[in-house]
Short mmCIF file of C-alpha atoms in Angstrom, two decimals:
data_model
loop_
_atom_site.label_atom_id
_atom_site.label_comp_id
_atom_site.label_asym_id
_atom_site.label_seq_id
_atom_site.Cartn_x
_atom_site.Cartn_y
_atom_site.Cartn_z
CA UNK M 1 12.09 -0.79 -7.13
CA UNK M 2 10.36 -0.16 -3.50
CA UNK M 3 13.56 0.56 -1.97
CA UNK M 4 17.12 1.75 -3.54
CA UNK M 5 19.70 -0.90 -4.15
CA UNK M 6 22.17 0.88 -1.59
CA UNK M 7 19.69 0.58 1.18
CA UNK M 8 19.40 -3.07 0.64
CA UNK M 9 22.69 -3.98 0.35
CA UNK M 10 22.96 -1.79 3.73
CA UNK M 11 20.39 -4.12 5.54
CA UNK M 12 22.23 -7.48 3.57
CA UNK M 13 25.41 -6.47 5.03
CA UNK M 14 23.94 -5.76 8.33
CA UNK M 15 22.21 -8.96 7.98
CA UNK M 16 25.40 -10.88 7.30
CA UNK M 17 27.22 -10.07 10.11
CA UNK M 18 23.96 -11.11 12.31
CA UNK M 19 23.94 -14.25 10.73
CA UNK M 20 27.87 -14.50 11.19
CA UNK M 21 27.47 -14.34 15.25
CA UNK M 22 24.26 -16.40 14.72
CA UNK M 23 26.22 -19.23 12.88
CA UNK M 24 25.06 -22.63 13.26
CA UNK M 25 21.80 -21.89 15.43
CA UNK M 26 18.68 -23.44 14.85
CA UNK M 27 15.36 -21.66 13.95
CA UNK M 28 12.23 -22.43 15.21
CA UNK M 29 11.07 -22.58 10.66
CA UNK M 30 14.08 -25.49 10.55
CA UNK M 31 11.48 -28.54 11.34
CA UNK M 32 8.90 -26.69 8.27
CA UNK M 33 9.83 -27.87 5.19
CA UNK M 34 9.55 -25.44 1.91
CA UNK M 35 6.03 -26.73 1.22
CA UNK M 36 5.07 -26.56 5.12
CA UNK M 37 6.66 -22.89 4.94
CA UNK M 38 4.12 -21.55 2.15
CA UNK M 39 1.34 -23.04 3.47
CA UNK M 40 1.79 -21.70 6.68
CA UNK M 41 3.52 -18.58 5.95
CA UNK M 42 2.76 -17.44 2.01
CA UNK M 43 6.36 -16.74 2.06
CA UNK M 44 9.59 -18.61 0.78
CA UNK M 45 11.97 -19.92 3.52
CA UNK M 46 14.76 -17.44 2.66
CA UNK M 47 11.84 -14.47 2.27
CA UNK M 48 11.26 -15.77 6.14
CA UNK M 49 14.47 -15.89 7.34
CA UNK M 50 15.55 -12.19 6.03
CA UNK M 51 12.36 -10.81 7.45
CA UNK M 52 13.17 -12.99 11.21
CA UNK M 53 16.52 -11.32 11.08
CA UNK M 54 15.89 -7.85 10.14
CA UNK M 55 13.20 -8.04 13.23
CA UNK M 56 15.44 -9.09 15.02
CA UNK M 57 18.42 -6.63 15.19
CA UNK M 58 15.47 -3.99 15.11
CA UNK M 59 14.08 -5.23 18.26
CA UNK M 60 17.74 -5.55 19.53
CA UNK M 61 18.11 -1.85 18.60
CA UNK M 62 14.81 -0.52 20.41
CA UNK M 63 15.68 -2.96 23.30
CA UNK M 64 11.99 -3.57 24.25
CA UNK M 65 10.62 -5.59 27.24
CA UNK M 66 11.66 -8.92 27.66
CA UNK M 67 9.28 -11.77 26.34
CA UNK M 68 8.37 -15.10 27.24
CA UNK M 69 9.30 -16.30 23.39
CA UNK M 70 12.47 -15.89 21.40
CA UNK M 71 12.44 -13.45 18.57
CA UNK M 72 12.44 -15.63 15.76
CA UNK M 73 8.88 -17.68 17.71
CA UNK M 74 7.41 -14.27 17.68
CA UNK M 75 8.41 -13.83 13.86
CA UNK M 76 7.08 -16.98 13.19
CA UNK M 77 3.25 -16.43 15.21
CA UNK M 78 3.09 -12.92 13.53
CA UNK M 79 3.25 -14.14 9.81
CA UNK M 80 1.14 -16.81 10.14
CA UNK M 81 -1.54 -14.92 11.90
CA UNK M 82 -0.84 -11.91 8.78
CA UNK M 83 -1.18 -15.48 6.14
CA UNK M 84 -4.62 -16.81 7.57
CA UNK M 85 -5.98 -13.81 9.42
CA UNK M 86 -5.89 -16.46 12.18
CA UNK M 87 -3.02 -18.21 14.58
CA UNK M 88 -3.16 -21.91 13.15
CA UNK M 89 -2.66 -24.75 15.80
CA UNK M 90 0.90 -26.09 14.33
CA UNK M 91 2.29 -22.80 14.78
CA UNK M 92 0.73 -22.21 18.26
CA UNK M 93 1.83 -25.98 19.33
CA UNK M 94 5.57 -25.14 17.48
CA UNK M 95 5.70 -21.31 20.08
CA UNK M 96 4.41 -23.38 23.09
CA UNK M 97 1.30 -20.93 22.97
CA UNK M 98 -2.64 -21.57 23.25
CA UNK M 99 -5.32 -19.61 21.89
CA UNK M 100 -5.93 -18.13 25.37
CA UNK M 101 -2.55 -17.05 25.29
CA UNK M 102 -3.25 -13.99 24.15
CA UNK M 103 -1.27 -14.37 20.69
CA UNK M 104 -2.94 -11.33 19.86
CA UNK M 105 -0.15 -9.65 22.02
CA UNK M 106 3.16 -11.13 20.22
CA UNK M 107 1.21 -10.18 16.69
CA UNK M 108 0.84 -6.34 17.98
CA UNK M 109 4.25 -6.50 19.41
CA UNK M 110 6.14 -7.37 15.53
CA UNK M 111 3.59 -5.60 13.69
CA UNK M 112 5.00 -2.27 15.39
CA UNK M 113 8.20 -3.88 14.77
CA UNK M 114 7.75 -4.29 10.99
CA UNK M 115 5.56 -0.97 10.92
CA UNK M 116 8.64 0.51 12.02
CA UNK M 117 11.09 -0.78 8.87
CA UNK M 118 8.89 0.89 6.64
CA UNK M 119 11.38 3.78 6.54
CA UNK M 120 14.05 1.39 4.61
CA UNK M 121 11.41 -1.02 2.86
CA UNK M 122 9.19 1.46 1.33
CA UNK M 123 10.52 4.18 -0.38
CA UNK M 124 9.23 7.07 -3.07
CA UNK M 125 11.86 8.21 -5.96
CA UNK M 126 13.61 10.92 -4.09
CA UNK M 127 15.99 12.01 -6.41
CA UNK M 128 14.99 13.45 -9.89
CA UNK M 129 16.99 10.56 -11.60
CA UNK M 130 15.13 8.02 -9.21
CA UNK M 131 12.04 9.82 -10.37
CA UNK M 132 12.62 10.17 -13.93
CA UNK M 133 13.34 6.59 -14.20
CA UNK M 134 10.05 5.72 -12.38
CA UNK M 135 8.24 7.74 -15.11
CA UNK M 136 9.96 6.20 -17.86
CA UNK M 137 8.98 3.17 -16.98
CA UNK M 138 5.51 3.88 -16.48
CA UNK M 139 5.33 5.81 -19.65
CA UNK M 140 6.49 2.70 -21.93
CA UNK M 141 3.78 0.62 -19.67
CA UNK M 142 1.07 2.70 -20.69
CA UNK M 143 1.67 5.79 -22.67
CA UNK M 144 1.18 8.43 -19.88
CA UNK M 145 4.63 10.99 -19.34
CA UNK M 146 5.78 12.58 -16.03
CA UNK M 147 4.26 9.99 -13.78
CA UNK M 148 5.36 8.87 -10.25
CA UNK M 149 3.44 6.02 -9.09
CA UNK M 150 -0.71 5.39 -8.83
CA UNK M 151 -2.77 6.68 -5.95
CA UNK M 152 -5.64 5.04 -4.24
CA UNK M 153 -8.03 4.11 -0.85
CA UNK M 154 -7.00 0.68 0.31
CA UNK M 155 -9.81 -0.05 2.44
CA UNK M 156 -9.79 -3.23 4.86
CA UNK M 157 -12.86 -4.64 6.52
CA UNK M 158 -13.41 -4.04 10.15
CA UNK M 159 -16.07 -4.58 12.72
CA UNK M 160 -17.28 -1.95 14.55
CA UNK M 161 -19.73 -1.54 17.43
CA UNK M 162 -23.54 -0.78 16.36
CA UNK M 163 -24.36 0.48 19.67
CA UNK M 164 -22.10 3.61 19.27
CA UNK M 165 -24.35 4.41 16.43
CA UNK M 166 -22.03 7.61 15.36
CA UNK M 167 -18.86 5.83 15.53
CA UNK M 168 -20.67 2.74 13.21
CA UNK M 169 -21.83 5.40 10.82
CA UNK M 170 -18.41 7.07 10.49
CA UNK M 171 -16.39 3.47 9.13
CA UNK M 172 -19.20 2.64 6.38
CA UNK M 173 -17.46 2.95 3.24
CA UNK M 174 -18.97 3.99 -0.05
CA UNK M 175 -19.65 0.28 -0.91
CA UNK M 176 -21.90 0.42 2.33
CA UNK M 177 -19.45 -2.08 4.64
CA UNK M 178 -17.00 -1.02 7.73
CA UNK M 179 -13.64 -0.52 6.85
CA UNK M 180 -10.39 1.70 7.43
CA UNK M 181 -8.98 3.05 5.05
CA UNK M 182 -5.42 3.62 4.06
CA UNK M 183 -3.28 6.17 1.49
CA UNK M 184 -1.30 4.15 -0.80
CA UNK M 185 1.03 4.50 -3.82
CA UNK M 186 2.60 2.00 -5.72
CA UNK M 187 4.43 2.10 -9.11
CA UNK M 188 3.91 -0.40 -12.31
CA UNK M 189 5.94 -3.12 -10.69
CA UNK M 190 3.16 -3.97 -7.81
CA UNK M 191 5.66 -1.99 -5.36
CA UNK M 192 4.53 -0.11 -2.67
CA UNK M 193 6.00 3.46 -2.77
CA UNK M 194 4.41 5.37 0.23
CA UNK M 195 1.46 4.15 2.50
CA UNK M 196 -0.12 6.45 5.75
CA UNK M 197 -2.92 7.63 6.89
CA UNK M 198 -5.25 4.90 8.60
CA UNK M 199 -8.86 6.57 8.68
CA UNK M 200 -12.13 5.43 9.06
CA UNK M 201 -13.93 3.80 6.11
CA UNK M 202 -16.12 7.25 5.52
CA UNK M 203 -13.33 9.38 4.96
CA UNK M 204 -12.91 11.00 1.24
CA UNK M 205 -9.58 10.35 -0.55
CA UNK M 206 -9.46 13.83 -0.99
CA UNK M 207 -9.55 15.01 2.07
CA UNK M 208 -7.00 12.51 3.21
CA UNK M 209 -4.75 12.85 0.39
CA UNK M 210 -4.92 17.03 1.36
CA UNK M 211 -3.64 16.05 4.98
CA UNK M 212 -1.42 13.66 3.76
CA UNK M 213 2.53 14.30 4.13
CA UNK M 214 2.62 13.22 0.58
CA UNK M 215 0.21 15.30 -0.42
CA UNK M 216 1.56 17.94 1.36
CA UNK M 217 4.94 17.41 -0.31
CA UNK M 218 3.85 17.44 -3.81
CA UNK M 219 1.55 20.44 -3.36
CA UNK M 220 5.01 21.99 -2.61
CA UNK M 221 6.52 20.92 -5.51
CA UNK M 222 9.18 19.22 -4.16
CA UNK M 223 8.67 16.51 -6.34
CA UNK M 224 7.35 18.33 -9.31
CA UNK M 225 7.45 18.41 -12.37
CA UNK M 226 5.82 15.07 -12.06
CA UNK M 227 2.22 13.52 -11.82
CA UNK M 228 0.28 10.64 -9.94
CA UNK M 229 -2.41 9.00 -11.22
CA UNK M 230 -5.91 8.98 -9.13
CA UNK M 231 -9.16 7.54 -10.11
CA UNK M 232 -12.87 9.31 -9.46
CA UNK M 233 -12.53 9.91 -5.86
CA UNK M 234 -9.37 13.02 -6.27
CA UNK M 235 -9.59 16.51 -7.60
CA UNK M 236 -7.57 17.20 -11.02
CA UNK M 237 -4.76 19.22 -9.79
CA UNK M 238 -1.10 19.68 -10.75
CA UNK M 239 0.35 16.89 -9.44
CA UNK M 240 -3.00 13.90 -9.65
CA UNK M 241 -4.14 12.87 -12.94
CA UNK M 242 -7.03 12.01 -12.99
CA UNK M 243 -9.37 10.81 -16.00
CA UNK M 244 -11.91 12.72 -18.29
CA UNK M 245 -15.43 12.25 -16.31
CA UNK M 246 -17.36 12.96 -20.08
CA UNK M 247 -14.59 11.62 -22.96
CA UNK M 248 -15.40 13.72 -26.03
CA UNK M 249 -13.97 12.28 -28.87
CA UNK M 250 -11.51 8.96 -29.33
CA UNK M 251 -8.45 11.28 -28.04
CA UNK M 252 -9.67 11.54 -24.38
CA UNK M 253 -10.98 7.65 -25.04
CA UNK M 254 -7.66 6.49 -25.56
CA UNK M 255 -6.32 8.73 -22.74
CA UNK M 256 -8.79 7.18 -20.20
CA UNK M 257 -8.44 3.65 -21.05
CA UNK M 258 -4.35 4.51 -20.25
CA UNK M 259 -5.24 5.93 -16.79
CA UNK M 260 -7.33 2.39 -16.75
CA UNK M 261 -4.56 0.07 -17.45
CA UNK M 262 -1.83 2.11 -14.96
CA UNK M 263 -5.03 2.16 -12.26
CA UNK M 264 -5.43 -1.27 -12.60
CA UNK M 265 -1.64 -1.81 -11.63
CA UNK M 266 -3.18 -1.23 -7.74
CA UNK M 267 -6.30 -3.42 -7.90
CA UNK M 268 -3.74 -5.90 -8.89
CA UNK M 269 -1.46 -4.89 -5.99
CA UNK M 270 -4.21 -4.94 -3.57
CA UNK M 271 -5.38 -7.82 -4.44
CA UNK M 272 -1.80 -9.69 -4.58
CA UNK M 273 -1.50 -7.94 -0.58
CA UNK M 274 -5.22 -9.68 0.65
CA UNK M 275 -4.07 -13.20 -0.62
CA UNK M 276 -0.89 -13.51 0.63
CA UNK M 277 -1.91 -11.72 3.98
CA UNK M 278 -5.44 -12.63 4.71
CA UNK M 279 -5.80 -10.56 7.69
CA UNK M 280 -6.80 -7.66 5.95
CA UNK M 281 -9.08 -9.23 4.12
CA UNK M 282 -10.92 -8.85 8.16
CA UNK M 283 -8.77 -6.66 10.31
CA UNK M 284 -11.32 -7.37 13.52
CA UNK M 285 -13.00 -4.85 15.79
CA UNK M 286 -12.01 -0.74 15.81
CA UNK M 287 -12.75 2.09 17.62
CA UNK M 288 -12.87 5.83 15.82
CA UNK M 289 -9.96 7.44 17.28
CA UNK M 290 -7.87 4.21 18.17
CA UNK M 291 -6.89 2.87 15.09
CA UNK M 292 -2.98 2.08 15.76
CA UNK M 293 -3.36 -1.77 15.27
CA UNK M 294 -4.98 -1.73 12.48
CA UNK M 295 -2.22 0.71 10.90
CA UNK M 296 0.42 -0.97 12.39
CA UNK M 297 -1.06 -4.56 10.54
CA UNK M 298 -1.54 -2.23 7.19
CA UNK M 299 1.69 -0.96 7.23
CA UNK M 300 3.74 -4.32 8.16
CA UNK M 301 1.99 -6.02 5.43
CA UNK M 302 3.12 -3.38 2.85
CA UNK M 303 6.81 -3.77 4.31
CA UNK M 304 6.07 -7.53 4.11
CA UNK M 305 4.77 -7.70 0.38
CA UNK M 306 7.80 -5.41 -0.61
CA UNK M 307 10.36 -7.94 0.90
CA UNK M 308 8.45 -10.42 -0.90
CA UNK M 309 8.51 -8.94 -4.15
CA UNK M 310 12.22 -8.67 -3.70
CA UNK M 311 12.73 -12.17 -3.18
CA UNK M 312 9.96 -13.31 -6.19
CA UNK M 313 7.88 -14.89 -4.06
CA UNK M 314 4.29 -15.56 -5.85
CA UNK M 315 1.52 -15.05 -3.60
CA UNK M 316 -0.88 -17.92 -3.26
CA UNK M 317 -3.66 -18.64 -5.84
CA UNK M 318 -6.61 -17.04 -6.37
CA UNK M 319 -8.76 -18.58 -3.66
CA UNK M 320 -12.06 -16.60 -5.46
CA UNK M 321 -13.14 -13.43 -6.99
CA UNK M 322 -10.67 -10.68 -7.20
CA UNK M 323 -12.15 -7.17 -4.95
CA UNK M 324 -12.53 -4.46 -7.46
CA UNK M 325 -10.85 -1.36 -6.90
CA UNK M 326 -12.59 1.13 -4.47
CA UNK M 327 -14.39 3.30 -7.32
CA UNK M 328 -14.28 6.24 -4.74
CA UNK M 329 -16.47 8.60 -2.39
CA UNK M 330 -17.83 11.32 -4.59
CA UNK M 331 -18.70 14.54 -3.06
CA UNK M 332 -21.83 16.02 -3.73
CA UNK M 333 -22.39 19.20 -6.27
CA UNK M 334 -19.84 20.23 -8.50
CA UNK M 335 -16.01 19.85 -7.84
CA UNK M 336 -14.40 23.35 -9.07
CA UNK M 337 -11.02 22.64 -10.94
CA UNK M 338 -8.50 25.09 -11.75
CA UNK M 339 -8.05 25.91 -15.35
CA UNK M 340 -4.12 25.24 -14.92
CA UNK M 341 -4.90 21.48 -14.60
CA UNK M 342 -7.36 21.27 -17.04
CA UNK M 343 -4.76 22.70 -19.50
CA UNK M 344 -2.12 20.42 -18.31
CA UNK M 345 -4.31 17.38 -18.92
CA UNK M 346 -4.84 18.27 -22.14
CA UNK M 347 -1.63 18.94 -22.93
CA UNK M 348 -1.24 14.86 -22.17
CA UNK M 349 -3.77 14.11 -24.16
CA UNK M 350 -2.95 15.90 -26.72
CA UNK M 351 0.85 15.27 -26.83
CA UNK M 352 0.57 11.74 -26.44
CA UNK M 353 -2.57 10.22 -27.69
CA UNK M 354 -3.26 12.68 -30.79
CA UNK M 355 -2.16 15.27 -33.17
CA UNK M 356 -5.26 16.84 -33.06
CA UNK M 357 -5.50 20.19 -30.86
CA UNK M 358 -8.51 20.41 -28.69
CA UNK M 359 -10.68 23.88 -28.03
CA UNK M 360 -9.08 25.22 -24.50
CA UNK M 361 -10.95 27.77 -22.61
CA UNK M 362 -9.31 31.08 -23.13
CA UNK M 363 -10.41 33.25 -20.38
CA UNK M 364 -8.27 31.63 -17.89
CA UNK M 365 -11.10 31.48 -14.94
CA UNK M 366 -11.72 28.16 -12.84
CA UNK M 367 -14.48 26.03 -14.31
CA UNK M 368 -15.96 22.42 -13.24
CA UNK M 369 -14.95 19.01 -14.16
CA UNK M 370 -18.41 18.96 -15.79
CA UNK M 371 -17.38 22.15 -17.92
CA UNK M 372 -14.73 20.07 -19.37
#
């Protein structure tokens, strides 16, 4: 679950007595009808109308500047511009709004908005029953004990001035495009569990899962004795799992095509996030050093596809190829790995997918990934 039951009901209760004072007004969604609502929105009408009202007594909290369009019109410009990656006409025609009204401005406005309920809509297994019941379930889905959630780059495409030739160089990704790139974890349900960082496209999941406050927490242990899983791109440390670069024999075969199937969990994630909310499929122009829209967008989305999850609402059809799974920004020369980890991975391996004991390295001294 992205976020514990007693938070929910929390936010349903606060909800409730909203909608009690609220009674009986109209919406700007009431002229939609369901089918008008997907298109439009990639979101069922109740979906919509929890999301319009938790906006709304968040906004009424933070009291912010007064606008020229009722909450719920702002709502309503926001998700269709996070559906299509563009404001369609209906919904600008429905807010009273032209394209030279700037509805870049309302979208900016709820995306901090929604950015800002990530603290009750995404949420990592504090407690060690929350966390041994994540790791349950993850074990029956694919064999692997002691793990948390999966951890990958989410990159979204950007455009980025060629003229600032530095800046340009700094956003192209590993697969040779402009992107930023998010930190995110999600568990075997498609939930998202934790999501920061917004860097450019260049950066090494390494190096931004060292800064993160995630990564930060675990390398404190405060939410040991537990794993997450991390393809090519991470280090094999106490706390990421990562696979067997070389895979000896059919043990550390059937170990890595386990990491596969839990990895795949987040290409499937990912890919369920682009169709419902096409904007990040092309999150428009970015600066180095001003990325705070583009995080903001990231973020809301990953509140948004929680929310949606909760309510079981598909996203929309395949409209093409699904994006494969960022295979990761490999740093050059050999990666040194602490014999500890090495140890611990085998200890998975073979635990769990043998009864055969493999040679371990006795002396106890740091060797490579390729010394394996």
């Amino acid at each position: 679950m992205a976020f514990a039951v007693p938070v929910w009901l929390a936010v349903q209760e606060e909800l409730l007595a909203q909608n009690e004072a609220d009674y009986g007004a109209s919406s700007c969604f009431d002229t939609f009808d369901d089918e008008a609502l997907f298109q439009l929105f990639h979101l069922s009408r109740p979906c919509i109308l929890f999301i319009a009202d938790a906006v709304r007594i968040r906004m009424k909290d933070a009291a912010p500047k007064k606008s020229q369009l009722p909450v719920d019109e702002m709502v309503m410009v926001a998700l269709n511009y996070y559906a299509h990656g563009v404001s369609t006409t209906a919904v600008l025609q429905k807010a009273g709004l032209r394209q030279t009204d700037c509805p870049t401005t309302v979208v900016g406005t709820i995306s901090g908005v929604i950015a800002g309920m990530s603290d009750v809509f995404i949420s990592f297994p504090l407690t060690l029953d929350a966390r041994t019941n994540v790791a349950l379930k993850i074990e029956k889905f694919c064999g692997i004990p002691n793990v948390l959630g999966v951890l990958a780059p989410a990159h979204f495409k950007i455009r980025a001035s060629p003229y600032e030739k530095d800046a340009f160089r700094s956003f192209i990704n590993a697969l040779g495009y402009t992107s930023v790139v998010s930190q995110i974890i999600c568990d075997c349900d498609g939930n998202i569990l934790s999501v920061e960082k917004c860097c450019v496209g260049g950066t090494f999941e390494q190096e931004m899962w060292d800064s993160s406050f995630k990564g930060r927490e675990m390398q404190e242990d405060l939410h040991s004795p537990f794993w997450l899983i991390g393809g090519k791109g991470y280090h094999l440390s106490k706390h990421v799992l990562t696979p067997v670069s070389l895979p000896a024999n059919n043990n550390e075969i059937r170990f890595n095509e386990a990491h596969a199937k839990i990895l795949d969990v987040m290409q499937t994630t990912l890919d369920s996030m682009k169709r419902r909310f096409r904007c990040l499929m092309q999150l428009g122009f970015a600066q180095e050093g001003s990325l705070n829209k583009q995080s903001n967008i990231i973020k809301a989305c990953s509140v948004l596809h929680n929310i949606a999850k909760k309510f079981s609402v598909p996203p929309p059809p395949d409209a093409g190829k699904a994006e494969p799974l960022y295979p990761g920004k490999q740093q050059s020369g050999p990666v040194e790995i602490k014999q500890e980890a090495l140890k611990a991975r085998q200890e998975v391996i073979d635990s769990k997918f043998s009864a055969v004991s493999s040679s371990q390295d006795p002396s106890g001294s740091n060797v490579t990934e390729e010394d394996a």
